[in-house]
Coordinates of N, CA and C and ligand atoms in Angstrom, one line a residue:
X280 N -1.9 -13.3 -12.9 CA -1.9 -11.9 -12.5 C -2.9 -11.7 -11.3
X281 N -2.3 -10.3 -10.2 CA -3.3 -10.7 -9.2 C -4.0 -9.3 -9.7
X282 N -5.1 -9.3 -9.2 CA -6.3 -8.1 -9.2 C -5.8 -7.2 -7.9
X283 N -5.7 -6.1 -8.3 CA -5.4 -4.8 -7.5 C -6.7 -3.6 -7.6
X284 N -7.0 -3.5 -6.0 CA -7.7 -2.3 -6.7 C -7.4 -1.0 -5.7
X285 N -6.9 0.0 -6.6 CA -6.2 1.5 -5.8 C -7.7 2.2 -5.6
X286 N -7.7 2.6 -4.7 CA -8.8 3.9 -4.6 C -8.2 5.1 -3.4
X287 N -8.5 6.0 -4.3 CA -8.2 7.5 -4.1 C -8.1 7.7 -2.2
X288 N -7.9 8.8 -2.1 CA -7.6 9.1 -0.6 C -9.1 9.4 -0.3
X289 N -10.0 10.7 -1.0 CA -11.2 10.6 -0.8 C -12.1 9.8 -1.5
X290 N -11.6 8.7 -1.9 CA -12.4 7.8 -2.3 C -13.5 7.4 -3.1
X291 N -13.2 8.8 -3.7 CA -14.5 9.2 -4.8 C -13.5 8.3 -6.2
X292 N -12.4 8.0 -6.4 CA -12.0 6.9 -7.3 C -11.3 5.9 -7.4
X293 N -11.5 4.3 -8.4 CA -10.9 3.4 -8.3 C -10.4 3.2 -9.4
X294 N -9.3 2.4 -9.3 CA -8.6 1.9 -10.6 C -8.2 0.7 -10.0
X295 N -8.4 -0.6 -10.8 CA -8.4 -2.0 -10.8 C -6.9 -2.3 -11.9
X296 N -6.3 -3.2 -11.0 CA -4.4 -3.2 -11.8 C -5.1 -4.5 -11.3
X297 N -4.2 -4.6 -13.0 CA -3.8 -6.5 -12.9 C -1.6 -6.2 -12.6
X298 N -1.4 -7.2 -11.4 CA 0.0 -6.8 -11.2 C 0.7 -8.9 -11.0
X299 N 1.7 -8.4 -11.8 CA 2.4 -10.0 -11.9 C 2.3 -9.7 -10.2
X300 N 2.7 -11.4 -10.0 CA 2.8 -12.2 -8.9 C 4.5 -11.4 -8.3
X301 N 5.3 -10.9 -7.5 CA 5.8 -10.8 -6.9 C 6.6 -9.1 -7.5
X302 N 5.8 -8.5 -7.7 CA 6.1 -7.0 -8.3 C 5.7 -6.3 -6.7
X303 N 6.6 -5.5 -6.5 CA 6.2 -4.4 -5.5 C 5.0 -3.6 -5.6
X304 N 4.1 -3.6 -4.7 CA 2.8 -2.2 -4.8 C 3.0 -1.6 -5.0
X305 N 4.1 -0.7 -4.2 CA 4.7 0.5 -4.7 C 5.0 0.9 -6.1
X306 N 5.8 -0.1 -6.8 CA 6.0 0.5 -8.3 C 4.8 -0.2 -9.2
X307 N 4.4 -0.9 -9.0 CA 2.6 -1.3 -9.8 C 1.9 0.0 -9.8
X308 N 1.7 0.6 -8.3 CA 0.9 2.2 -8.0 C 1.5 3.2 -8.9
X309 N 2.7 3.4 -9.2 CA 3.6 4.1 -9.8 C 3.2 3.9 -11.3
X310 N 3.5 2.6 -11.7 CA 3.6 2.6 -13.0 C 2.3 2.6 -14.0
X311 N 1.3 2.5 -12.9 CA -0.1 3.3 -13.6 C -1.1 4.7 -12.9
X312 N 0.2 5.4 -12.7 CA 0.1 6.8 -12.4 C -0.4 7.2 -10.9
X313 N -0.4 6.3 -10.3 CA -1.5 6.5 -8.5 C -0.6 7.8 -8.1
X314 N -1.0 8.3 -7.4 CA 0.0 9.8 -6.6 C 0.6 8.7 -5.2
X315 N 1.6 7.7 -5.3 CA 2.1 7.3 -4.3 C 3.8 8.1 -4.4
X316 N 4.1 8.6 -3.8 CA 5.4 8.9 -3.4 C 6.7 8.0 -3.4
X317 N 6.9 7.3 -2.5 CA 8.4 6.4 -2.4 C 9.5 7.5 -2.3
X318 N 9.6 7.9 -1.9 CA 10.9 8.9 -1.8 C 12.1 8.4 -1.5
X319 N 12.1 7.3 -0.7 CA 13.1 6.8 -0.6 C 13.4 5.6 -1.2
X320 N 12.3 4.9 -2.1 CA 12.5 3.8 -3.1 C 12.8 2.7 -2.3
X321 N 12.0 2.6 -1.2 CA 12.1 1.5 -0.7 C 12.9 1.1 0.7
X322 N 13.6 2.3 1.3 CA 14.6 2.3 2.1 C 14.3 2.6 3.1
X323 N 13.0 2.4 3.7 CA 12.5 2.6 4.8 C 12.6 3.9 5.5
X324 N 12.7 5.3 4.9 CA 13.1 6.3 5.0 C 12.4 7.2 5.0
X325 N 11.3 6.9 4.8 CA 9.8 8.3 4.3 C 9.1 7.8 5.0
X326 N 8.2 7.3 4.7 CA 6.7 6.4 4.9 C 5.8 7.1 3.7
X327 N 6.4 7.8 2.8 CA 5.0 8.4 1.7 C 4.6 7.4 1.0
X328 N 5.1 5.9 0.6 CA 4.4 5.3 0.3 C 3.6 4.6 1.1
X329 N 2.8 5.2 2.3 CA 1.7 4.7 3.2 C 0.5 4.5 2.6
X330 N -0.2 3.4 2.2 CA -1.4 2.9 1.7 C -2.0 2.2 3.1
X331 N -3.5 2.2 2.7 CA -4.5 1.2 3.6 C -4.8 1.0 3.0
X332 N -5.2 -0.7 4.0 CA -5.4 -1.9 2.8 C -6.7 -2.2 3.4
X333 N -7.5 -2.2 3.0 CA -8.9 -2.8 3.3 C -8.9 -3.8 4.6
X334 N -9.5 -4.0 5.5 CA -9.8 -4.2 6.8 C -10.1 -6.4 6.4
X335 N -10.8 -6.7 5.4 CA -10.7 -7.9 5.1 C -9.6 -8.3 4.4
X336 N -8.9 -7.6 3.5 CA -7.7 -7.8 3.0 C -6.3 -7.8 4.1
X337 N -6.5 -7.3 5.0 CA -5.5 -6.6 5.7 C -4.6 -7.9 6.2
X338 N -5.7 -9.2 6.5 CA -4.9 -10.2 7.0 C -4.1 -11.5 6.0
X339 N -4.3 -10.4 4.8 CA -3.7 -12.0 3.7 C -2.6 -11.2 4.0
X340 N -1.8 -10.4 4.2 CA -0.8 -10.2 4.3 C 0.1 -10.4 4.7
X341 N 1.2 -10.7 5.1 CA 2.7 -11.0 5.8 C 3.1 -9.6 6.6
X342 N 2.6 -10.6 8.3 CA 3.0 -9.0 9.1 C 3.9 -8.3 8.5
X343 N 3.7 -7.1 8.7 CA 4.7 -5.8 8.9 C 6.2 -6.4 9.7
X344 N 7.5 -5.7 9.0 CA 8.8 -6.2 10.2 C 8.9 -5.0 11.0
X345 N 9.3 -5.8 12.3 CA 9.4 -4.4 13.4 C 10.2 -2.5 12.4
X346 N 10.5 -2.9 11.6 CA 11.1 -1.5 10.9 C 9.8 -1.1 10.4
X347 N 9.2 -1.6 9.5 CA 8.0 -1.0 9.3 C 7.2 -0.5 9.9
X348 N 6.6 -1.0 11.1 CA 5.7 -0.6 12.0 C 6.9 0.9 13.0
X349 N 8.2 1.2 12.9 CA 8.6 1.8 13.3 C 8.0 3.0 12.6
X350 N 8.4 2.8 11.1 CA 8.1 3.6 10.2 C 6.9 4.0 9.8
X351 N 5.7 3.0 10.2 CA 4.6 3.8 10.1 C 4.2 4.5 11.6
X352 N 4.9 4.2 12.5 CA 4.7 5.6 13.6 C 4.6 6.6 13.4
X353 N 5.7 7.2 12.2 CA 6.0 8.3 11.7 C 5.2 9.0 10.4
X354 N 4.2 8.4 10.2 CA 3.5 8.5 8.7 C 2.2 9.5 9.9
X355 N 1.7 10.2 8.7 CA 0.3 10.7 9.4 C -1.5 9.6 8.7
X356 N -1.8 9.8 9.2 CA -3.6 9.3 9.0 C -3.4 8.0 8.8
X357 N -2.5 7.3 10.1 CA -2.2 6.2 10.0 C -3.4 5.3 10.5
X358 N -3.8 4.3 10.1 CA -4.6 3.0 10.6 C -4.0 1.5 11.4
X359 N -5.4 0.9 11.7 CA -4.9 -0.2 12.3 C -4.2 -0.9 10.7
X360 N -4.4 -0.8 9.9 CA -4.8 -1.8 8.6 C -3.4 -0.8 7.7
X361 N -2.9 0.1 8.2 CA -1.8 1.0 7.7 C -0.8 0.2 6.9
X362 N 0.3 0.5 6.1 CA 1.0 -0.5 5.6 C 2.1 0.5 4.6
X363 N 3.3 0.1 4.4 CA 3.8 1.0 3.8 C 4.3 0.1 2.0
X364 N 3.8 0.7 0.9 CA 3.6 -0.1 -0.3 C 4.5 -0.6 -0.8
X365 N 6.1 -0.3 -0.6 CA 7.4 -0.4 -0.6 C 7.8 -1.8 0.0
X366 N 7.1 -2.0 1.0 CA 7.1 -3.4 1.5 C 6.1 -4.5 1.0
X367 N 5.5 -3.8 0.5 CA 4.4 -5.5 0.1 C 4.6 -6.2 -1.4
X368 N 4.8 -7.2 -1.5 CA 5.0 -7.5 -2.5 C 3.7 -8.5 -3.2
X369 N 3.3 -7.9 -3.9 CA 2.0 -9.0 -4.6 C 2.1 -10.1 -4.9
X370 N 0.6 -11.1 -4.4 CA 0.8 -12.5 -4.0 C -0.3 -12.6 -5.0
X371 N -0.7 -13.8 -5.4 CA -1.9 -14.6 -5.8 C -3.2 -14.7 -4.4
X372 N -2.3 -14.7 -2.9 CA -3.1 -14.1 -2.3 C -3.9 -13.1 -2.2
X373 N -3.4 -11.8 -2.5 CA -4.0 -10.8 -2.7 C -5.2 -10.3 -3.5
X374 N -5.6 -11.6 -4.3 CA -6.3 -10.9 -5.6 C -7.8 -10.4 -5.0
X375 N -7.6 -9.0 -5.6 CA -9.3 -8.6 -5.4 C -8.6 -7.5 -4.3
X376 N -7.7 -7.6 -4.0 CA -7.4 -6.6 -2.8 C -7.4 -5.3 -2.7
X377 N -8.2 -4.6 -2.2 CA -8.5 -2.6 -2.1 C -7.5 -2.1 -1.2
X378 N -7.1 -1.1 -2.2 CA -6.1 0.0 -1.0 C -6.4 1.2 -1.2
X379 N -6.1 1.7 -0.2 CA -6.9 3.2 -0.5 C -5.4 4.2 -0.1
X380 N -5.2 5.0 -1.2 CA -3.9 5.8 -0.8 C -3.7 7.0 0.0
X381 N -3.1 6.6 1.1 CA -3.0 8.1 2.5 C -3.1 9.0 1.6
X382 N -4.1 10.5 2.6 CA -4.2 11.8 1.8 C -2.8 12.5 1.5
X383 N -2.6 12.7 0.7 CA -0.9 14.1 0.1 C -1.2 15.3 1.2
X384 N -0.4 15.3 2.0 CA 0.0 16.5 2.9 C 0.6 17.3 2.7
X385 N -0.3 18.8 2.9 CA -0.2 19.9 1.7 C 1.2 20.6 2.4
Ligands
FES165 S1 9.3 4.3 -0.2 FE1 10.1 5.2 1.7 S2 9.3 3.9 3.2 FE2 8.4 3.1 1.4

């Protein structure tokens, strides 16, 4: 199992997920309550599941595909380190890795 750790938009909280090896962020965030969105379940059609990933974590990842980075043009309080959670799928790479979830736009 890899170590996940979600922290809040203002960052005043964390929650540490143990998530099997190749489970999407997005429904790991989901299925222990995180306020992530997915509206479009993965179809590259929203960007509400927009997470940032911590700035040392940012590079265990497997670039973004050109659709993604389309897609996070569109997202607001975007970062360099921006990422949309629909796309990442958890590695053994990842373990220990912080994301902090974009603010809910009121
Ligand atoms: S769930 Fe819509 S882009 Fe990720």
């Amino acid at each position: 199992m890899t170590l996940v750790r979600f922290i809040s938009a203002d960052g005043d909280a964390e929650m540490e997920v143990r998530a099997a090896p190749g489970a999407r962020l997005l429904d790991v965030a989901q299925e222990v309550g995180q306020p992530l969105e997915g509206t479009c379940e993965g179809q590259m059609a929203c960007s509400t599941c927009h997470v940032i990933v911590d700035a040392d974590d940012f590079a265990k990842l497997p670039r973004a595909s050109e659709e993604e980075e389309d897609m996070l043009d569109l997202a607001s309080h975007v970062t360099r380190h921006s990422r949309l959670a629909c796309q990442i799928l958890v590695s053994p790479d990842m373990n220990g890795m912080r994301v902090t979830l974009a603010p809910v736009l009121e």
